[in-house]
Structures are given as C-alpha cells and as structure tokens.
Amino acid sequence: MAQPDSKKIFFENLSGAGKAIAVLTSGGDAQGMNAAVRAVVRMGIYVGAKVYFIHEGYQGMVDGGDNIEEATWESVSSMLQIGGTVIGSARCKEFRTHEGRLKAALNLVQHGITNLCVIGGDGSLTGANLFREEWSGLLTELVEQGAIEEESVQKYSALHIVGMVGSIDNDFCGTDMTIGTDSALHRIIEVVDAIMTTAQSHQRTFVLEVMGRHCGYLALVSALACGADWVLIPEMPPEDGWEDKMCQKLFATRSRGTRLNIIIVAEGAIDRHGKPITSSLVKDLVVKNLGFDTRVTILGHVQRGGTPSAFDRILASRMGVEAVLALLETTANTPACVVSLSGNQSVRLPLMECVQMTQAVQKAMDEKRFEDAVKLRGRSFQNNLRTYKLLAHRKPESDLPVSNFNVAVLNVGAPAAGMNAAVRSAVRVGISQGHKMFAVSDGFEGFSKGQIKEVKWSDVGGWTGQGGSLLGTKRTLPAKYVEKIAEQMKKHNINALLVVGGFEALESLLQLYDARRSFEEFCIPMCILPATISNNVPGTDLSIGADTALNAIVEVRHSGGTCDRIKQSASGTKRRVFIIETMGGYCGYLASVGGLASGADAVYIYEEPFDIRDLQANVEHLTEKMKTSIQRGLVLRNENSNDNYTTDFIYQLYSEEGKGVFDCRKNVLGHMQQGGAPSPFDRNFGTKISAKAMQWITNKLQETFRQGRVFANTEDTCCLLGMRRRALVFQPVVQLKDETDFVHRIPKEQWWLKLRPLMKILAKYKTSYDVSDYGILEHVVGSRPKELDAAVAM
C-alpha cells in the first residue's frame, strides 16, 4: 500500500528531545539482534532521545541497577557483525507475576523511560503488551506504596511499546521474515552443502534435523534450497502410509543414478495422529526398508550461531530505525505495534493482532486442522510448500498433462549465483505442466549455433546449490544473430522463451520484440527473470544473485566476510581505514547496501555525485571519530562511481590526510563477488519466481494458441517478472524503456537510494530522509490484496 505523497517528513524535523527509549532483547537469541540494537541506539541518539540498554531482557528490567545502562554512540560500535545479543537475553519467570512487573515499572520510572523497544518472539511481545496495559495501574500502586511521587503518574502516564521479531524459526505471523531466520538458513545450507559431498562419495542417505518445534519454515525452505528428497514439518504432517511412499521415492531417485538422498526433519515434526516423527525414526525406516547406508545429523544450536547474514543485518537496521520512528510518533491512544517486512517494504502492524494469529496457528495444529494452520502461516509459507511439492515430487509420466508445447530456457549476461536454481525450477515446473523443456547453452550465441537440447527432470538434479551458470552464459545480444536464432526456433519448434539474466536480458528481449515484425518465430510468450549481482535491471527491486554478492562483501560463508575480516585485521592495530572497491558497473547497489550491512563510514557511488570537497569532509569526519572512539574505518567505492576519483586516488587522499591519526589499506574485491555457492535467499528467490514465470508462460501459451499454432505479438506477451515493493509484477519490456538509462545500464529511479541516509545516520552524519512511506498502522487480516504476492520470493 503506497502512502500519500503529501506526507513529507524528514528525520531532521523529528525531535526525540526529552524522550527516553530503552531497548532489550528477550527470549531466544537470533543473529541480527545486535544490528537492531545498534540501529535503535544510534537512531534514538540522532533524534535527541536518551537511549538505554536493558541487559538480560525482562530479568534485567525487574532487577534494575546496573542492568539499565545509558547507551552511547560508541557503545554499539563493532557489534554489527557479532551473532547473538551482546546485551544479553534471559527467560524471566518473575516478570510473569504482578509483583515482578511492579518492580520493572519502578525501575523504568526512576530512569524516566516510557518508550520500550522489545526484540524477541511472540511470548516476549505478549508480555510487553500486558505490561503496557497495566502501566497506569502499576504507577498508581507505586504511589500508594510511597515508591514514587504523585506527579510521576502524570509525567510518565503512558508506556509506549514497539516490537521487532527476533526468531530464527520465522514463526511470527504478520512478517515475511523475522530477524535471524536468513542467518539460520545460511548455517543449515552450509551443513547440507558439506554433507552432500560426503554423501555422494559413499552413496549415503542423510537425515538432517533442524530447529522448529512448532514451525516448519526452516525445514521447508532449506529443503527447497537444497532440493531435498523429503521434508517433514509440524504444520503439514504426512498422510498415513507416508513411510512406504518416502521409501519408494528414495528408491526411485537412487535407481535413476543419484548417489545420495537428503531428508530434512523439523524437530517438531508429527504424523496425522500427533505422534512425533524423529530423525532416528526416519533413519531406522530407511535402513529397514531399503538397506541404505544412512546417517543422522542434528544441527541444534549451530543454527543460532555465527555472524548474521547480509540480509539480517540490513533487515534489522531498517527495522531498528523504523521502530524509533514509530516510538516518536506514538500517542496515548496508539496501540502497541510491531515493525515487520512485507515484500521489500517495512510496515507497522498491531502487535496483538500478530500475536493472536500466531497463537491461532498452534490452535489449528492442536485441533488437527492442518490446512488451516498452513493458511494462517501466511502466503510466504503457502508458496514455499506449494513450490516444494511441485519441484520435489515427480509425477508418473502417465499422470502428466500433454501440452505439445516446447519451452526453451537460457542464461544471458554475466554469471550470477541462483541462475541454476532458476533453471532447475523452470525445467521441473515446465515438465509438470506437460511441456517439453529445452536448454540453450552459451546464451544467444549458442542459440544461433543450435546448442539446444531437451532436458529431463533428472538432468537438473542438484543444481540449486551450484554457483555460476551450468548452461553457460554470454553477454552477446541476439540482434546480430537474429536470422539464425529464428531458424533454430523454427527447427526445434520453440513455443516460448524464458531468459534468466541481467541488463543484457532486457536488451535482448527488446531486440526480439522488435524482431517480431520480421520473424513470426518470435511471436511467442517471452519472459525475463532478472539475475545479476549488480541489481541494475529496471522493473525489479531485487535480482537473483545480488544477495550472494552482498554476502561476499560482508560475510562470506565458511571463511568470514571480506569486510568482517578487514575489520578483524584492523583490530590488532591502533587505527586503520580500509578502502574497498566493489563491482556493480554504474549501479551503486552493492556498495550502498553492502555499506549499510557492514557499517561503512562512507560509500561513493555514481548515482550520488561527489567532489573533492565531499571527500575532504568525509576524511575530516572519520578523523574526528578516530581520535575519540573508533579504532577502524571502512570506506566503500563502487567501481564506476567517478572517472577521476579512483580507488587509488581515494586511498592516497585518506592516507595523506589521515597521517598521525590512522593508516590506510585498500582492497579491490573484483570477481569474487560473482563466485561461490548461492545464498539461501538467492536459491529460493530464483526457484520461486521461476516457478511463477513458468505458470505465466503456460497461461500465455494457452491464450495465444489458435488454429494449431502459438501466435503472440502483444506487449503483454513479452515481459519481465520483478519484485516491486510488495508485489511480484509481470511488466512488458517495452514499457520499461522509459524507466531505463541505457547509457549507464541502470534504472532511472532506484528504491535503495532511500537507504543511503540510514547508512549515513548510522555512521554519525547529519542528513535528512524522506519518510513518506512510513507511519500508517495496517492490519494483519486483509492488509494485503491477493495480487500482492512478493512473499513468494521470501
């Protein structure tokens, strides 16, 4: 839901003077909590509020004393990349009692705190709301006891609550993703990728148990991300007789030449009668029925550990800033709210509506209304489950529809992690819908040479975790080969085309659309899936591969992140600044969002012109910070940000001006940002938007099939599928021409530029920021129209 354009508020006009905000983390820890705490503290201080840490969650609030500590700008330095929660978390039985909440109220009043930012799960947020509802009564009671003065009741008459959900299980209704979920998926996928190599070596079956006592999100999404053979989750127990069906599936997979099987079990998995399905039970079934060499791996608290992913750092930072804005705008009548994620947009929802829906899921499961439980989990969960079933369970040939359509899929442009997951998804969905699927090697150049072959279901097995492009990809555009490509399309009777690629993919389909006038072979449904690390394709907020590239910048799996390792390197020195060059062409997405995720002090990009005065001001700003607090600094530069102010120039400038205060090092990341295994987000994003694109292609084929042939020549049959804010939208490529700067290969408007002021504020710069998209409290039920299904990407 877009907000009114007339609402123009800027951070610099928001005053928190006289307000006191406290932040606490409660319940289980989750990676990214520290990023959220850092954002709350720095945003709160930025607007003039006093900000307090409450250590050890509600226990610290009840105990008071040193547990309630005023936060400073410097006290949250160097915590962005740390997992867990540095201010501590604890379960607190005492807070559940009236006496405990009375103590907590006294401690807050003594510090003048009437604004609480609570980072936790539904139990923590429910407790916060109860505390808020009792607040006035608690103050009256404290006056009667003589603990506080009468005027304190008037001065601190209302307690304001804003929640952020920190939970690796993603078990809270009202948000597509909770803080920590993406990082937990990283841990799981790291293990699965490692297990797959040893499983293939020994022809083994691995049963992997992941967290999720009441929610199967981690199990389901990790199964989708690694192409697991079977998944067991609490929301959708298998039908009776599942044991035999699972073993038949494993046997069939092995008989087709696969050397391994992966089964993922949520720790809370049950059968239709409520009986637990344990990992050891599954192992015994496989050994008894099939005799396969089978091992069990229980991940346990490994999933909570490690550094937060780029996604979690960015999510938590955005949510932390939004939480402070929400607290500044609250009135006595404003209900407690939770800030959450919908598609690519932050929203505010009534806290108790979300809690009640979350509790309704468990009630439905207890009453064995499993279909209702899945629906209540939300569109994201439903889409994950639907897509997994579509891709993992191969129907017998006799049960498949026969469409007599041939669909070709190819990669165009530079390689991007997640391309292979998209191709796998397209092939399997296409086969499920009765099409013959053809893979084209080496892009349109390969197309012109006839490098086209039919691909079967098993041909794309194991592709989700592979980086790069297994089909092969080139930047060559089709215009110079258009006649030969038309010949090949006619020869193979290609009825539809799916192109997975970057900016070249858009240019290619524009050329093929124009070629329809001369070649009827191109009068077929054609669709682009944006896949590029640069995230520079018009028509979409996010591209396949960009998330993996961000993680390469800030937190590469296994070996620690580039920027994280740089910061660790600097920690042994007195003061050091690193100058890092990122890829992206003329698009500053990787540099800007990577800067937000890694806590950069300055980021230079093409879209925001800068001159020598800006560089000098940045050096002086960083020098002052170095003198007083921080031990290390980080400066990112997009590769094409400026022809004259090169990475070497900026390095030399900082080195010269920083003499006596800090020394400098530089690092050009280069093509390492394109390499490596795709992140869980890119695997799932590629998988699910590809499935959606194939369903669109099937519909268009049926609509345009007339008199024994496919003929599609309208604008809406040549589209790009992209995420726009909260919606996945098919947009005709010709309509994207006006939105595109073809010279610099970027969209004319880019949503992420609105995040740059956040990065500057968190780096202690004074700036302004249009927050016209913020501030409206929505509702959980009925808040999202059916067509707005960006949750499919999460």
Short mmCIF file of N, CA and C in Angstrom, two decimals, residues 268-365:
data_model
loop_
_atom_site.label_atom_id
_atom_site.label_comp_id
_atom_site.label_asym_id
_atom_site.label_seq_id
_atom_site.Cartn_x
_atom_site.Cartn_y
_atom_site.Cartn_z
N GLY A 268 9.96 -30.52 15.48
CA GLY A 268 8.59 -30.69 15.96
C GLY A 268 7.71 -31.47 15.01
N ALA A 269 8.31 -32.19 14.05
CA ALA A 269 7.52 -32.94 13.06
C ALA A 269 6.66 -34.00 13.74
N ILE A 270 5.42 -34.14 13.24
CA ILE A 270 4.48 -35.11 13.79
C ILE A 270 3.75 -35.80 12.64
N ASP A 271 3.11 -36.93 12.96
CA ASP A 271 2.25 -37.55 11.96
C ASP A 271 0.81 -37.06 12.16
N ARG A 272 -0.11 -37.61 11.39
CA ARG A 272 -1.50 -37.14 11.42
C ARG A 272 -2.19 -37.39 12.76
N HIS A 273 -1.60 -38.24 13.57
CA HIS A 273 -2.20 -38.58 14.86
C HIS A 273 -1.48 -37.89 16.02
N GLY A 274 -0.57 -36.97 15.68
CA GLY A 274 0.14 -36.22 16.70
C GLY A 274 1.37 -36.92 17.26
N LYS A 275 1.73 -38.08 16.71
CA LYS A 275 2.89 -38.82 17.19
C LYS A 275 4.15 -38.20 16.60
N PRO A 276 5.19 -37.94 17.42
CA PRO A 276 6.42 -37.32 16.92
C PRO A 276 7.10 -38.18 15.85
N ILE A 277 7.63 -37.51 14.84
CA ILE A 277 8.46 -38.17 13.83
C ILE A 277 9.88 -37.67 14.06
N THR A 278 10.71 -38.51 14.63
CA THR A 278 12.08 -38.11 14.96
C THR A 278 13.04 -38.47 13.83
N SER A 279 14.21 -37.85 13.87
CA SER A 279 15.23 -38.15 12.86
C SER A 279 15.69 -39.60 12.97
N SER A 280 15.77 -40.11 14.19
CA SER A 280 16.21 -41.52 14.37
C SER A 280 15.15 -42.48 13.84
N LEU A 281 13.87 -42.12 14.00
CA LEU A 281 12.79 -42.95 13.45
C LEU A 281 12.90 -43.02 11.92
N VAL A 282 13.16 -41.87 11.30
CA VAL A 282 13.28 -41.82 9.83
C VAL A 282 14.48 -42.65 9.38
N LYS A 283 15.59 -42.52 10.10
CA LYS A 283 16.78 -43.31 9.75
C LYS A 283 16.49 -44.81 9.81
N ASP A 284 15.84 -45.24 10.90
CA ASP A 284 15.54 -46.67 11.06
C ASP A 284 14.64 -47.17 9.94
N LEU A 285 13.70 -46.33 9.50
CA LEU A 285 12.80 -46.70 8.41
C LEU A 285 13.58 -46.96 7.12
N VAL A 286 14.51 -46.05 6.82
CA VAL A 286 15.28 -46.16 5.58
C VAL A 286 16.17 -47.39 5.61
N VAL A 287 16.83 -47.60 6.75
CA VAL A 287 17.72 -48.77 6.87
C VAL A 287 16.93 -50.07 6.77
N LYS A 288 15.78 -50.13 7.46
CA LYS A 288 14.98 -51.37 7.48
C LYS A 288 14.38 -51.67 6.12
N ASN A 289 13.81 -50.66 5.47
CA ASN A 289 13.07 -50.89 4.23
C ASN A 289 13.95 -50.92 2.98
N LEU A 290 15.07 -50.17 3.01
CA LEU A 290 15.88 -50.05 1.80
C LEU A 290 17.31 -50.55 1.96
N GLY A 291 17.76 -50.61 3.20
CA GLY A 291 19.13 -51.06 3.44
C GLY A 291 20.19 -50.03 3.06
N PHE A 292 19.77 -48.77 2.87
CA PHE A 292 20.72 -47.72 2.50
C PHE A 292 21.59 -47.35 3.71
N ASP A 293 22.86 -47.05 3.42
CA ASP A 293 23.76 -46.52 4.44
C ASP A 293 23.24 -45.14 4.83
N THR A 294 22.80 -44.98 6.07
CA THR A 294 22.08 -43.77 6.49
C THR A 294 22.72 -43.16 7.73
N ARG A 295 22.84 -41.85 7.74
CA ARG A 295 23.40 -41.12 8.87
C ARG A 295 22.43 -40.03 9.32
N VAL A 296 22.51 -39.67 10.60
CA VAL A 296 21.69 -38.60 11.15
C VAL A 296 22.60 -37.45 11.57
N THR A 297 22.21 -36.23 11.22
CA THR A 297 22.92 -35.04 11.69
C THR A 297 21.90 -34.11 12.34
N ILE A 298 22.12 -33.79 13.62
CA ILE A 298 21.23 -32.88 14.35
C ILE A 298 21.98 -31.56 14.53
N LEU A 299 21.46 -30.51 13.90
CA LEU A 299 22.17 -29.24 13.92
C LEU A 299 22.13 -28.53 15.27
N GLY A 300 20.98 -28.59 15.95
CA GLY A 300 20.88 -27.95 17.26
C GLY A 300 21.20 -26.47 17.23
N HIS A 301 21.94 -25.99 18.23
CA HIS A 301 22.16 -24.56 18.39
C HIS A 301 23.18 -23.97 17.42
N VAL A 302 23.76 -24.82 16.57
CA VAL A 302 24.60 -24.29 15.50
C VAL A 302 23.81 -23.29 14.66
N GLN A 303 22.51 -23.54 14.53
CA GLN A 303 21.66 -22.68 13.70
C GLN A 303 21.52 -21.27 14.28
N ARG A 304 21.71 -21.13 15.59
CA ARG A 304 21.62 -19.81 16.21
C ARG A 304 22.96 -19.08 16.15
N GLY A 305 24.02 -19.80 15.82
CA GLY A 305 25.36 -19.23 15.96
C GLY A 305 25.88 -18.56 14.71
N GLY A 306 27.09 -18.04 14.83
CA GLY A 306 27.77 -17.43 13.70
C GLY A 306 27.36 -15.99 13.47
N THR A 307 28.02 -15.38 12.50
CA THR A 307 27.74 -13.99 12.19
C THR A 307 26.42 -13.86 11.43
N PRO A 308 25.73 -12.76 11.58
CA PRO A 308 24.48 -12.58 10.83
C PRO A 308 24.74 -12.38 9.34
N SER A 309 23.82 -12.84 8.52
CA SER A 309 23.93 -12.67 7.08
C SER A 309 23.70 -11.21 6.71
N ALA A 310 24.05 -10.88 5.47
CA ALA A 310 23.81 -9.52 4.99
C ALA A 310 22.34 -9.17 5.08
N PHE A 311 21.47 -10.10 4.70
CA PHE A 311 20.03 -9.86 4.73
C PHE A 311 19.58 -9.50 6.14
N ASP A 312 20.05 -10.25 7.15
CA ASP A 312 19.63 -9.98 8.52
C ASP A 312 20.16 -8.66 9.04
N ARG A 313 21.36 -8.29 8.66
CA ARG A 313 21.91 -7.00 9.09
C ARG A 313 21.10 -5.84 8.51
N ILE A 314 20.77 -5.97 7.22
CA ILE A 314 20.01 -4.90 6.56
C ILE A 314 18.60 -4.85 7.11
N LEU A 315 17.95 -6.02 7.23
CA LEU A 315 16.60 -6.09 7.79
C LEU A 315 16.56 -5.48 9.19
N ALA A 316 17.48 -5.91 10.04
CA ALA A 316 17.49 -5.43 11.43
C ALA A 316 17.77 -3.93 11.50
N SER A 317 18.65 -3.43 10.65
CA SER A 317 18.96 -1.99 10.65
C SER A 317 17.74 -1.19 10.23
N ARG A 318 17.07 -1.64 9.17
CA ARG A 318 15.86 -0.94 8.71
C ARG A 318 14.76 -1.00 9.77
N MET A 319 14.59 -2.16 10.40
CA MET A 319 13.55 -2.31 11.42
C MET A 319 13.86 -1.47 12.66
N GLY A 320 15.14 -1.39 13.03
CA GLY A 320 15.52 -0.61 14.20
C GLY A 320 15.22 0.87 14.02
N VAL A 321 15.54 1.40 12.84
CA VAL A 321 15.24 2.81 12.54
C VAL A 321 13.73 3.02 12.53
N GLU A 322 13.00 2.10 11.91
CA GLU A 322 11.53 2.22 11.85
C GLU A 322 10.91 2.15 13.25
N ALA A 323 11.50 1.33 14.13
CA ALA A 323 10.98 1.21 15.50
C ALA A 323 11.10 2.54 16.24
N VAL A 324 12.22 3.25 16.08
CA VAL A 324 12.40 4.55 16.73
C VAL A 324 11.40 5.56 16.17
N LEU A 325 11.22 5.57 14.84
CA LEU A 325 10.23 6.46 14.23
C LEU A 325 8.85 6.19 14.80
N ALA A 326 8.52 4.91 14.94
CA ALA A 326 7.20 4.54 15.47
C ALA A 326 7.03 5.04 16.90
N LEU A 327 8.08 4.92 17.72
CA LEU A 327 8.01 5.38 19.11
C LEU A 327 7.86 6.90 19.18
N LEU A 328 8.53 7.62 18.27
CA LEU A 328 8.44 9.08 18.27
C LEU A 328 7.04 9.56 17.90
N GLU A 329 6.33 8.75 17.09
CA GLU A 329 5.02 9.16 16.59
C GLU A 329 3.86 8.64 17.42
N THR A 330 4.14 7.85 18.46
CA THR A 330 3.05 7.28 19.25
C THR A 330 2.34 8.34 20.09
N THR A 331 1.08 8.08 20.33
CA THR A 331 0.30 8.88 21.26
C THR A 331 -0.27 7.94 22.32
N ALA A 332 -0.99 8.51 23.28
CA ALA A 332 -1.57 7.68 24.34
C ALA A 332 -2.55 6.66 23.79
N ASN A 333 -3.14 6.94 22.62
CA ASN A 333 -4.14 6.03 22.05
C ASN A 333 -3.58 5.07 21.00
N THR A 334 -2.28 5.17 20.74
CA THR A 334 -1.69 4.31 19.72
C THR A 334 -1.48 2.91 20.30
N PRO A 335 -2.00 1.88 19.65
CA PRO A 335 -1.77 0.52 20.17
C PRO A 335 -0.32 0.11 19.99
N ALA A 336 0.11 -0.83 20.81
CA ALA A 336 1.46 -1.37 20.65
C ALA A 336 1.58 -1.97 19.26
N CYS A 337 2.69 -1.68 18.59
CA CYS A 337 2.83 -2.20 17.22
C CYS A 337 4.12 -3.00 17.08
N VAL A 338 4.17 -3.75 16.01
CA VAL A 338 5.38 -4.50 15.66
C VAL A 338 5.77 -4.06 14.26
N VAL A 339 7.06 -3.79 14.06
CA VAL A 339 7.52 -3.43 12.71
C VAL A 339 7.92 -4.72 12.02
N SER A 340 7.49 -4.87 10.77
CA SER A 340 7.72 -6.13 10.08
C SER A 340 8.03 -5.88 8.62
N LEU A 341 8.26 -6.97 7.89
CA LEU A 341 8.63 -6.90 6.49
C LEU A 341 7.53 -7.48 5.62
N SER A 342 7.14 -6.73 4.61
CA SER A 342 6.18 -7.22 3.62
C SER A 342 6.79 -7.00 2.25
N GLY A 343 7.17 -8.09 1.59
CA GLY A 343 7.88 -7.95 0.33
C GLY A 343 9.20 -7.28 0.57
N ASN A 344 9.38 -6.08 0.02
CA ASN A 344 10.60 -5.32 0.23
C ASN A 344 10.32 -4.04 1.00
N GLN A 345 9.23 -4.03 1.77
CA GLN A 345 8.81 -2.80 2.45
C GLN A 345 8.59 -3.07 3.93
N SER A 346 9.00 -2.12 4.75
CA SER A 346 8.73 -2.23 6.18
C SER A 346 7.34 -1.69 6.47
N VAL A 347 6.62 -2.37 7.34
CA VAL A 347 5.26 -1.96 7.70
C VAL A 347 5.09 -2.05 9.21
N ARG A 348 4.06 -1.36 9.71
CA ARG A 348 3.71 -1.43 11.13
C ARG A 348 2.38 -2.15 11.25
N LEU A 349 2.32 -3.09 12.17
CA LEU A 349 1.10 -3.86 12.40
C LEU A 349 0.79 -3.88 13.89
N PRO A 350 -0.50 -3.93 14.27
CA PRO A 350 -0.84 -4.03 15.69
C PRO A 350 -0.25 -5.30 16.29
N LEU A 351 0.49 -5.14 17.36
CA LEU A 351 1.21 -6.25 17.95
C LEU A 351 0.29 -7.42 18.30
N MET A 352 -0.82 -7.13 18.95
CA MET A 352 -1.67 -8.22 19.43
C MET A 352 -2.41 -8.93 18.31
N GLU A 353 -2.66 -8.23 17.19
CA GLU A 353 -3.25 -8.93 16.04
C GLU A 353 -2.29 -10.01 15.55
N CYS A 354 -1.00 -9.66 15.49
CA CYS A 354 0.01 -10.63 15.04
C CYS A 354 0.14 -11.78 16.03
N VAL A 355 0.15 -11.45 17.32
CA VAL A 355 0.27 -12.49 18.35
C VAL A 355 -0.92 -13.44 18.29
N GLN A 356 -2.12 -12.87 18.17
CA GLN A 356 -3.32 -13.71 18.14
C GLN A 356 -3.34 -14.64 16.93
N MET A 357 -2.87 -14.14 15.78
CA MET A 357 -2.83 -15.01 14.60
C MET A 357 -1.77 -16.09 14.78
N THR A 358 -0.64 -15.73 15.39
CA THR A 358 0.41 -16.72 15.65
C THR A 358 -0.12 -17.82 16.57
N GLN A 359 -0.86 -17.41 17.59
CA GLN A 359 -1.44 -18.40 18.51
C GLN A 359 -2.52 -19.24 17.83
N ALA A 360 -3.21 -18.64 16.85
CA ALA A 360 -4.25 -19.37 16.11
C ALA A 360 -3.65 -20.50 15.29
N VAL A 361 -2.40 -20.32 14.83
CA VAL A 361 -1.73 -21.39 14.09
C VAL A 361 -1.56 -22.61 14.98
N GLN A 362 -1.06 -22.38 16.20
CA GLN A 362 -0.86 -23.50 17.12
C GLN A 362 -2.17 -24.17 17.50
N LYS A 363 -3.21 -23.36 17.66
CA LYS A 363 -4.53 -23.91 18.00
C LYS A 363 -5.03 -24.81 16.86
N ALA A 364 -4.84 -24.35 15.63
CA ALA A 364 -5.26 -25.16 14.48
C ALA A 364 -4.50 -26.47 14.42
N MET A 365 -3.21 -26.43 14.74
CA MET A 365 -2.41 -27.66 14.74
C MET A 365 -2.85 -28.60 15.86
#
